N, CA and C atoms as an extended XYZ file, in Angstrom:
375
Properties=species:S:1:pos:R:3:atomname:S:1:resname:S:1:resid:I:1 pbc="F F F"
N       171.886      109.688      -65.795 N   VAL     1
C       172.075      109.520      -64.621 CA  VAL     1
C       172.755      108.293      -63.818 C   VAL     1
N       173.620      108.496      -63.417 N   GLN     2
C       174.112      107.087      -62.453 CA  GLN     2
C       174.217      107.524      -61.125 C   GLN     2
N       173.936      106.400      -60.251 N   LEU     3
C       173.778      106.566      -58.894 CA  LEU     3
C       174.926      105.607      -58.395 C   LEU     3
N       175.804      105.881      -57.716 N   GLN     4
C       176.711      105.044      -56.962 CA  GLN     4
C       176.705      104.846      -55.385 C   GLN     4
N       176.076      103.585      -54.665 N   ALA     5
C       175.832      103.417      -53.288 CA  ALA     5
C       177.307      102.771      -52.883 C   ALA     5
N       177.329      103.431      -51.564 N   SER     6
C       178.647      102.726      -50.648 CA  SER     6
C       178.336      102.989      -49.229 C   SER     6
N       179.382      102.391      -48.446 N   GLY     7
C       178.929      102.422      -47.142 CA  GLY     7
C       178.792      101.338      -46.461 C   GLY     7
N       178.455      100.221      -47.092 N   GLY     8
C       177.671       98.937      -46.512 CA  GLY     8
C       179.091       98.209      -45.776 C   GLY     8
N       178.629       97.116      -44.861 N   GLY     9
C       179.569       96.330      -44.207 CA  GLY     9
C       178.994       95.788      -43.169 C   GLY     9
N       179.857       94.960      -42.520 N   LEU    10
C       179.405       94.034      -41.410 CA  LEU    10
C       179.755       94.924      -39.926 C   LEU    10
N       178.731       94.785      -39.368 N   VAL    11
C       178.728       95.664      -38.167 CA  VAL    11
C       177.859       94.990      -37.074 C   VAL    11
N       178.064       95.098      -35.900 N   GLN    12
C       177.094       94.461      -34.735 CA  GLN    12
C       175.954       95.208      -34.384 C   GLN    12
N       175.092       94.312      -33.225 N   ALA    13
C       173.798       95.214      -33.230 CA  ALA    13
C       173.866       96.206      -32.142 C   ALA    13
N       173.216       97.228      -32.581 N   GLY    14
C       173.762       98.310      -31.822 CA  GLY    14
C       174.468       99.360      -32.474 C   GLY    14
N       175.213       99.040      -33.325 N   ASP    15
C       176.394       99.753      -34.182 CA  ASP    15
C       175.234      101.181      -35.141 C   ASP    15
N       176.212      101.732      -35.596 N   SER    16
C       175.496      102.755      -36.637 CA  SER    16
C       176.563      102.468      -38.036 C   SER    16
N       176.098      103.018      -38.658 N   LEU    17
C       176.395      103.011      -40.268 CA  LEU    17
C       176.095      104.355      -41.147 C   LEU    17
N       176.657      104.800      -41.798 N   ARG    18
C       176.111      105.796      -43.002 CA  ARG    18
C       176.263      105.306      -44.435 C   ARG    18
N       175.344      105.106      -44.861 N   LEU    19
C       175.586      104.928      -46.433 CA  LEU    19
C       175.397      106.182      -47.354 C   LEU    19
N       176.301      106.181      -48.414 N   SER    20
C       176.358      107.400      -49.377 CA  SER    20
C       175.625      106.878      -50.676 C   SER    20
N       175.178      107.780      -51.625 N   CYS    21
C       174.642      107.616      -52.960 CA  CYS    21
C       175.107      108.854      -53.358 C   CYS    21
N       176.117      108.425      -54.355 N   ALA    22
C       176.640      109.665      -55.053 CA  ALA    22
C       176.069      109.706      -56.733 C   ALA    22
N       175.596      110.825      -56.977 N   ALA    23
C       174.800      111.022      -58.117 CA  ALA    23
C       175.873      111.673      -59.029 C   ALA    23
N       175.650      111.060      -60.491 N   SER    24
C       176.294      111.881      -61.646 CA  SER    24
C       175.322      112.043      -62.600 C   SER    24
N       176.112      112.867      -63.825 N   GLY    25
C       175.117      113.103      -65.056 CA  GLY    25
C       174.044      113.982      -64.477 C   GLY    25
N       173.001      114.154      -65.336 N   ARG    26
C       172.005      114.952      -65.346 CA  ARG    26
C       170.993      115.044      -64.262 C   ARG    26
N       171.444      115.645      -63.345 N   THR    27
C       170.534      115.187      -62.005 CA  THR    27
C       170.034      116.972      -61.523 C   THR    27
N       168.881      116.432      -61.154 N   GLU    28
C       168.479      118.016      -60.493 CA  GLU    28
C       168.380      117.921      -58.764 C   GLU    28
N       168.550      119.088      -58.204 N   THR    29
C       168.435      119.202      -56.753 CA  THR    29
C       167.311      118.826      -56.241 C   THR    29
N       166.134      119.254      -57.401 N   SER    30
C       164.175      119.227      -56.655 CA  SER    30
C       164.375      117.746      -56.791 C   SER    30
N       164.943      116.683      -57.205 N   TRP    31
C       164.556      115.348      -57.343 CA  TRP    31
C       164.132      114.677      -56.077 C   TRP    31
N       163.297      113.614      -55.882 N   THR    32
C       163.037      113.107      -54.720 CA  THR    32
C       164.316      111.784      -54.685 C   THR    32
N       164.734      111.642      -53.514 N   VAL    33
C       165.483      110.601      -53.284 CA  VAL    33
C       165.468      109.780      -52.310 C   VAL    33
N       165.547      108.368      -52.339 N   GLY    34
C       165.205      107.387      -51.411 CA  GLY    34
C       166.220      106.204      -51.122 C   GLY    34
N       165.946      105.408      -50.356 N   TRP    35
C       166.538      104.134      -49.720 CA  TRP    35
C       165.386      103.136      -49.615 C   TRP    35
N       165.921      101.918      -50.418 N   PHE    36
C       165.051      100.916      -50.467 CA  PHE    36
C       166.091       99.566      -50.038 C   PHE    36
N       165.549       98.509      -49.448 N   ARG    37
C       166.502       97.328      -49.119 CA  ARG    37
C       165.857       95.957      -49.411 C   ARG    37
N       166.700       94.939      -49.558 N   ARG    38
C       165.992       93.398      -49.695 CA  ARG    38
C       166.912       92.671      -49.200 C   ARG    38
N       166.190       91.955      -48.154 N   ALA    39
C       166.940       91.279      -47.211 CA  ALA    39
C       166.664       90.153      -47.914 C   ALA    39
N       167.602       89.130      -47.288 N   PRO    40
C       167.573       87.756      -48.016 CA  PRO    40
C       166.309       86.807      -48.094 C   PRO    40
N       165.920       86.525      -48.986 N   GLY    41
C       164.776       85.832      -49.251 CA  GLY    41
C       163.432       86.889      -49.317 C   GLY    41
N       163.428       88.075      -49.176 N   LYS    42
C       162.454       89.049      -49.129 CA  LYS    42
C       162.135       90.028      -50.508 C   LYS    42
N       161.050       90.271      -50.493 N   GLU    43
C       160.687       91.439      -51.474 CA  GLU    43
C       161.653       92.689      -50.960 C   GLU    43
N       161.844       93.481      -52.252 N   ARG    44
C       162.420       94.955      -52.041 CA  ARG    44
C       161.472       95.677      -51.241 C   ARG    44
N       161.788       96.336      -50.059 N   GLU    45
C       161.054       97.172      -49.520 CA  GLU    45
C       161.700       98.471      -49.393 C   GLU    45
N       160.699       99.370      -49.129 N   PHE    46
C       160.917      100.824      -48.865 CA  PHE    46
C       161.627      101.128      -47.248 C   PHE    46
N       162.743      102.067      -47.233 N   VAL    47
C       163.164      102.335      -46.055 CA  VAL    47
C       163.041      103.930      -45.644 C   VAL    47
N       163.341      104.849      -46.832 N   ALA    48
C       163.063      106.072      -46.145 CA  ALA    48
C       163.270      106.681      -47.575 C   ALA    48
N       162.863      108.254      -47.682 N   ALA    49
C       162.711      109.030      -48.705 CA  ALA    49
C       162.700      110.497      -48.341 C   ALA    49
N       163.481      111.295      -49.146 N   GLU    50
C       163.423      112.909      -49.089 CA  GLU    50
C       162.402      113.272      -50.063 C   GLU    50
N       161.228      113.792      -50.094 N   PHE    51
C       160.333      114.291      -51.430 CA  PHE    51
C       161.069      115.477      -51.733 C   PHE    51
N       161.336      115.690      -52.918 N   ARG    52
C       161.864      116.588      -53.814 CA  ARG    52
C       163.220      117.114      -53.068 C   ARG    52
N       163.238      118.175      -52.728 N   ASN    53
C       164.074      118.956      -52.182 CA  ASN    53
C       163.498      120.070      -51.046 C   ASN    53
N       162.321      119.510      -50.584 N   TYR    54
C       161.784      120.139      -49.385 CA  TYR    54
C       162.031      119.885      -48.162 C   TYR    54
N       162.799      118.964      -48.036 N   GLY    55
C       163.098      118.589      -46.323 CA  GLY    55
C       162.115      117.855      -46.141 C   GLY    55
N       161.214      117.547      -46.714 N   ARG    56
C       160.165      116.505      -46.141 CA  ARG    56
C       160.285      115.114      -46.218 C   ARG    56
N       160.832      114.534      -44.979 N   THR    57
C       161.139      113.267      -45.382 CA  THR    57
C       160.083      111.960      -44.511 C   THR    57
N       159.961      110.984      -44.903 N   PHE    58
C       159.139      109.872      -44.813 CA  PHE    58
C       159.833      108.650      -44.608 C   PHE    58
N       159.520      107.964      -43.648 N   TYR    59
C       160.307      106.615      -43.075 CA  TYR    59
C       159.476      105.539      -43.050 C   TYR    59
N       159.817      104.320      -43.319 N   ALA    60
C       159.187      103.003      -42.868 CA  ALA    60
C       159.177      102.784      -41.530 C   ALA    60
N       158.140      102.281      -40.983 N   ASP    61
C       157.632      102.029      -39.565 CA  ASP    61
C       159.023      101.358      -38.857 C   ASP    61
N       159.782      100.555      -39.405 N   SER    62
C       160.575       99.389      -38.844 CA  SER    62
C       161.968      100.371      -38.490 C   SER    62
N       162.209      101.553      -39.269 N   VAL    63
C       163.448      102.332      -39.207 CA  VAL    63
C       162.945      103.741      -38.679 C   VAL    63
N       161.994      104.139      -38.556 N   LYS    64
C       161.610      105.467      -37.826 CA  LYS    64
C       162.464      105.618      -36.557 C   LYS    64
N       162.970      106.675      -36.237 N   GLY    65
C       163.713      106.954      -34.984 CA  GLY    65
C       165.017      106.506      -35.097 C   GLY    65
N       165.470      105.838      -36.002 N   ARG    66
C       166.995      104.821      -36.018 CA  ARG    66
C       167.517      105.695      -37.133 C   ARG    66
N       166.836      105.793      -38.417 N   PHE    67
C       167.378      105.899      -39.620 CA  PHE    67
C       167.149      107.362      -39.866 C   PHE    67
N       168.235      108.132      -40.801 N   THR    68
C       167.762      109.612      -40.898 CA  THR    68
C       168.390      109.842      -42.370 C   THR    68
N       167.470      110.230      -43.408 N   ILE    69
C       167.793      110.440      -44.861 CA  ILE    69
C       168.222      111.951      -44.883 C   ILE    69
N       169.485      112.119      -45.724 N   SER    70
C       169.746      113.583      -45.779 CA  SER    70
C       170.318      113.669      -47.005 C   SER    70
N       170.712      114.795      -47.677 N   ARG    71
C       171.290      115.001      -48.863 CA  ARG    71
C       172.372      116.239      -48.752 C   ARG    71
N       173.242      116.217      -49.531 N   ASP    72
C       174.123      117.507      -49.727 CA  ASP    72
C       174.154      117.658      -51.303 C   ASP    72
N       173.696      118.546      -51.458 N   ASN    73
C       173.259      119.142      -53.308 CA  ASN    73
C       174.602      119.477      -53.740 C   ASN    73
N       175.260      119.995      -52.891 N   ALA    74
C       176.811      120.596      -53.503 CA  ALA    74
C       177.607      119.206      -54.019 C   ALA    74
N       177.405      118.330      -53.489 N   LYS    75
C       178.089      117.440      -53.333 CA  LYS    75
C       177.634      116.149      -54.479 C   LYS    75
N       176.151      116.354      -54.735 N   LYS    76
C       175.386      115.538      -55.346 CA  LYS    76
C       175.147      114.325      -54.580 C   LYS    76
N       175.165      114.228      -53.318 N   THR    77
C       175.123      113.153      -52.647 CA  THR    77
C       174.015      112.862      -51.787 C   THR    77
N       173.531      112.083      -51.456 N   PHE    78
C       172.670      111.658      -50.429 CA  PHE    78
C       172.752      110.551      -49.688 C   PHE    78
N       172.762      110.535      -48.287 N   TYR    79
C       172.842      109.623      -47.367 CA  TYR    79
C       171.772      108.969      -46.519 C   TYR    79
N       172.028      107.832      -45.963 N   LEU    80
C       171.450      107.287      -45.044 CA  LEU    80
C       171.892      106.734      -43.669 C   LEU    80
N       171.629      107.685      -42.606 N   GLN    81
C       172.361      107.513      -41.329 CA  GLN    81
C       171.874      106.313      -40.656 C   GLN    81
N       172.099      105.585      -40.199 N   MET    82
C       171.543      104.347      -39.507 CA  MET    82
C       172.129      103.881      -38.138 C   MET    82
N       171.188      104.167      -37.314 N   ASN    83
C       171.652      104.189      -36.020 CA  ASN    83
C       171.133      102.794      -35.119 C   ASN    83
N       171.367      102.529      -34.056 N   SER    84
C       170.817      101.299      -33.211 CA  SER    84
C       170.529      100.127      -34.458 C   SER    84
N       171.540       99.635      -35.184 N   LEU    85
C       171.181       98.512      -35.934 CA  LEU    85
C       170.848       97.383      -35.100 C   LEU    85
N       169.914       96.455      -36.049 N   LYS    86
C       169.426       95.461      -35.811 CA  LYS    86
C       169.617       94.316      -36.422 C   LYS    86
N       169.821       93.040      -36.234 N   PRO    87
C       169.962       91.968      -37.137 CA  PRO    87
C       169.161       91.876      -38.229 C   PRO    87
N       167.865       92.580      -37.908 N   GLU    88
C       166.643       92.380      -38.966 CA  GLU    88
C       167.196       93.549      -39.985 C   GLU    88
N       167.884       94.225      -39.657 N   ASP    89
C       168.369       95.432      -40.536 CA  ASP    89
C       169.229       94.920      -42.090 C   ASP    89
N       169.317       93.667      -41.789 N   THR    90
C       170.594       93.174      -42.784 CA  THR    90
C       169.900       93.008      -44.040 C   THR    90
N       170.520       93.603      -44.920 N   ALA    91
C       169.873       93.359      -46.335 CA  ALA    91
C       171.023       94.249      -47.317 C   ALA    91
N       170.582       94.097      -48.464 N   VAL    92
C       171.192       94.969      -49.565 CA  VAL    92
C       170.348       96.236      -49.645 C   VAL    92
N       171.178       97.594      -49.719 N   TYR    93
C       170.443       98.917      -49.577 CA  TYR    93
C       170.606       99.418      -51.064 C   TYR    93
N       169.534       99.806      -51.625 N   PHE    94
C       169.591      100.615      -52.799 CA  PHE    94
C       168.996      102.119      -52.805 C   PHE    94
N       169.831      102.830      -53.396 N   CYS    95
C       169.483      104.582      -53.636 CA  CYS    95
C       168.937      104.394      -54.815 C   CYS    95
N       167.715      105.313      -54.773 N   ALA    96
C       167.085      105.731      -56.135 CA  ALA    96
C       166.712      107.141      -55.954 C   ALA    96
N       166.175      107.637      -57.118 N   SER    97
C       165.981      108.923      -57.451 CA  SER    97
C       164.520      109.108      -58.390 C   SER    97
N       163.881      109.925      -58.011 N   ALA    98
C       162.904      110.128      -58.847 CA  ALA    98
C       162.569      111.389      -59.364 C   ALA    98
N       162.616      111.635      -60.306 N   SER    99
C       162.383      113.105      -61.260 CA  SER    99
C       160.900      113.502      -61.193 C   SER    99
N       159.955      112.637      -61.150 N   ARG   100
C       158.538      113.087      -60.680 CA  ARG   100
C       157.603      112.204      -59.980 C   ARG   100
N       157.327      112.327      -59.069 N   ILE   101
C       156.897      111.518      -57.764 CA  ILE   101
C       155.728      112.197      -57.237 C   ILE   101
N       154.929      111.641      -56.777 N   ILE   102
C       153.903      112.125      -55.771 CA  ILE   102
C       154.183      111.496      -54.453 C   ILE   102
N       153.850      112.587      -53.328 N   TYR   103
C       154.215      112.433      -52.234 CA  TYR   103
C       153.273      110.863      -51.723 C   TYR   103
N       152.062      110.791      -52.205 N   SER   104
C       151.872      109.239      -51.776 CA  SER   104
C       152.159      108.283      -52.340 C   SER   104
N       153.005      108.319      -53.306 N   GLN   105
C       153.567      107.267      -54.043 CA  GLN   105
C       155.234      106.814      -53.861 C   GLN   105
N       155.779      107.813      -52.453 N   LEU   106
C       157.382      107.475      -52.023 CA  LEU   106
C       157.589      106.053      -51.694 C   LEU   106
N       156.737      105.271      -51.387 N   THR   107
C       157.244      103.909      -51.112 CA  THR   107
C       157.006      103.151      -52.156 C   THR   107
N       156.598      103.287      -53.308 N   ASN   108
C       156.470      102.689      -54.461 CA  ASN   108
C       157.783      102.609      -55.473 C   ASN   108
N       158.604      101.611      -55.415 N   CYS   109
C       159.933      101.682      -56.164 CA  CYS   109
C       159.527      101.674      -57.738 C   CYS   109
N       158.667      101.018      -58.039 N   ASP   110
C       158.346      101.543      -59.415 CA  ASP   110
C       157.979      103.016      -59.994 C   ASP   110
N       158.069      104.013      -58.993 N   GLN   111
C       157.877      105.266      -59.260 CA  GLN   111
C       159.501      106.078      -59.548 C   GLN   111
N       160.462      105.193      -59.210 N   TYR   112
C       161.620      105.622      -59.395 CA  TYR   112
C       162.579      105.514      -60.241 C   TYR   112
N       162.819      106.426      -60.849 N   ASP   113
C       163.934      106.291      -62.330 CA  ASP   113
C       165.011      105.931      -62.185 C   ASP   113
N       165.857      105.926      -61.497 N   TYR   114
C       167.037      105.653      -61.413 CA  TYR   114
C       167.887      104.787      -60.012 C   TYR   114
N       168.663      103.964      -60.158 N   TRP   115
C       168.823      103.237      -59.116 CA  TRP   115
C       170.339      102.690      -58.952 C   TRP   115
N       170.900      102.981      -57.705 N   GLY   116
C       172.292      102.469      -57.558 CA  GLY   116
C       172.334      101.007      -57.812 C   GLY   116
N       173.591      100.574      -57.290 N   GLN   117
C       173.796       99.247      -57.725 CA  GLN   117
C       173.530       98.184      -56.317 C   GLN   117
N       173.444       98.998      -55.233 N   GLY   118
C       173.176       98.397      -54.077 CA  GLY   118
C       174.632       98.200      -53.056 C   GLY   118
N       174.272       98.098      -51.980 N   THR   119
C       175.521       97.664      -51.118 CA  THR   119
C       174.969       96.949      -49.881 C   THR   119
N       175.771       96.190      -49.316 N   LEU   120
C       175.137       95.281      -48.524 CA  LEU   120
C       175.752       95.658      -47.146 C   LEU   120
N       174.650       95.475      -46.102 N   VAL   121
C       174.565       95.497      -44.658 CA  VAL   121
C       174.562       94.558      -44.014 C   VAL   121
N       175.282       94.027      -43.120 N   THR   122
C       175.226       92.601      -42.068 CA  THR   122
C       175.425       93.552      -41.111 C   THR   122
N       174.347       93.132      -40.149 N   VAL   123
C       174.344       93.202      -38.742 CA  VAL   123
C       174.385       91.833      -37.954 C   VAL   123
N       175.231       91.620      -37.057 N   SER   124
C       175.342       90.378      -36.612 CA  SER   124
C       174.749       90.689      -34.999 C   SER   124
N       174.299       89.545      -34.516 N   SER   125
C       173.543       89.831      -33.089 CA  SER   125
C       174.608       89.468      -32.139 C   SER   125
């Protein structure tokens, strides 16, 4: 399984951006998909996830109400729509998928099996 993240860039505070993560190889539509990010000098942190294919989503408090995770199974692609971006959203964003994960572990990056290479989002003030 390979994940390819794209869509990052330089934007101004208040702008929107949509990240994409295209999956290839042996993937299952039932897998959980998620986004993490790593800001300069900080640890990787959870951003958002959709649990399996139930449409059940979970967000970090810092992005709740501004970011939306979604997927298009026919295209084997999932997305992170980011609105009202803030300078503190500046980070490298990573997509990930998990074949077996329980809901309570969605924020745990160790539970994800496959990772994209990361795409840089820079938000200027």
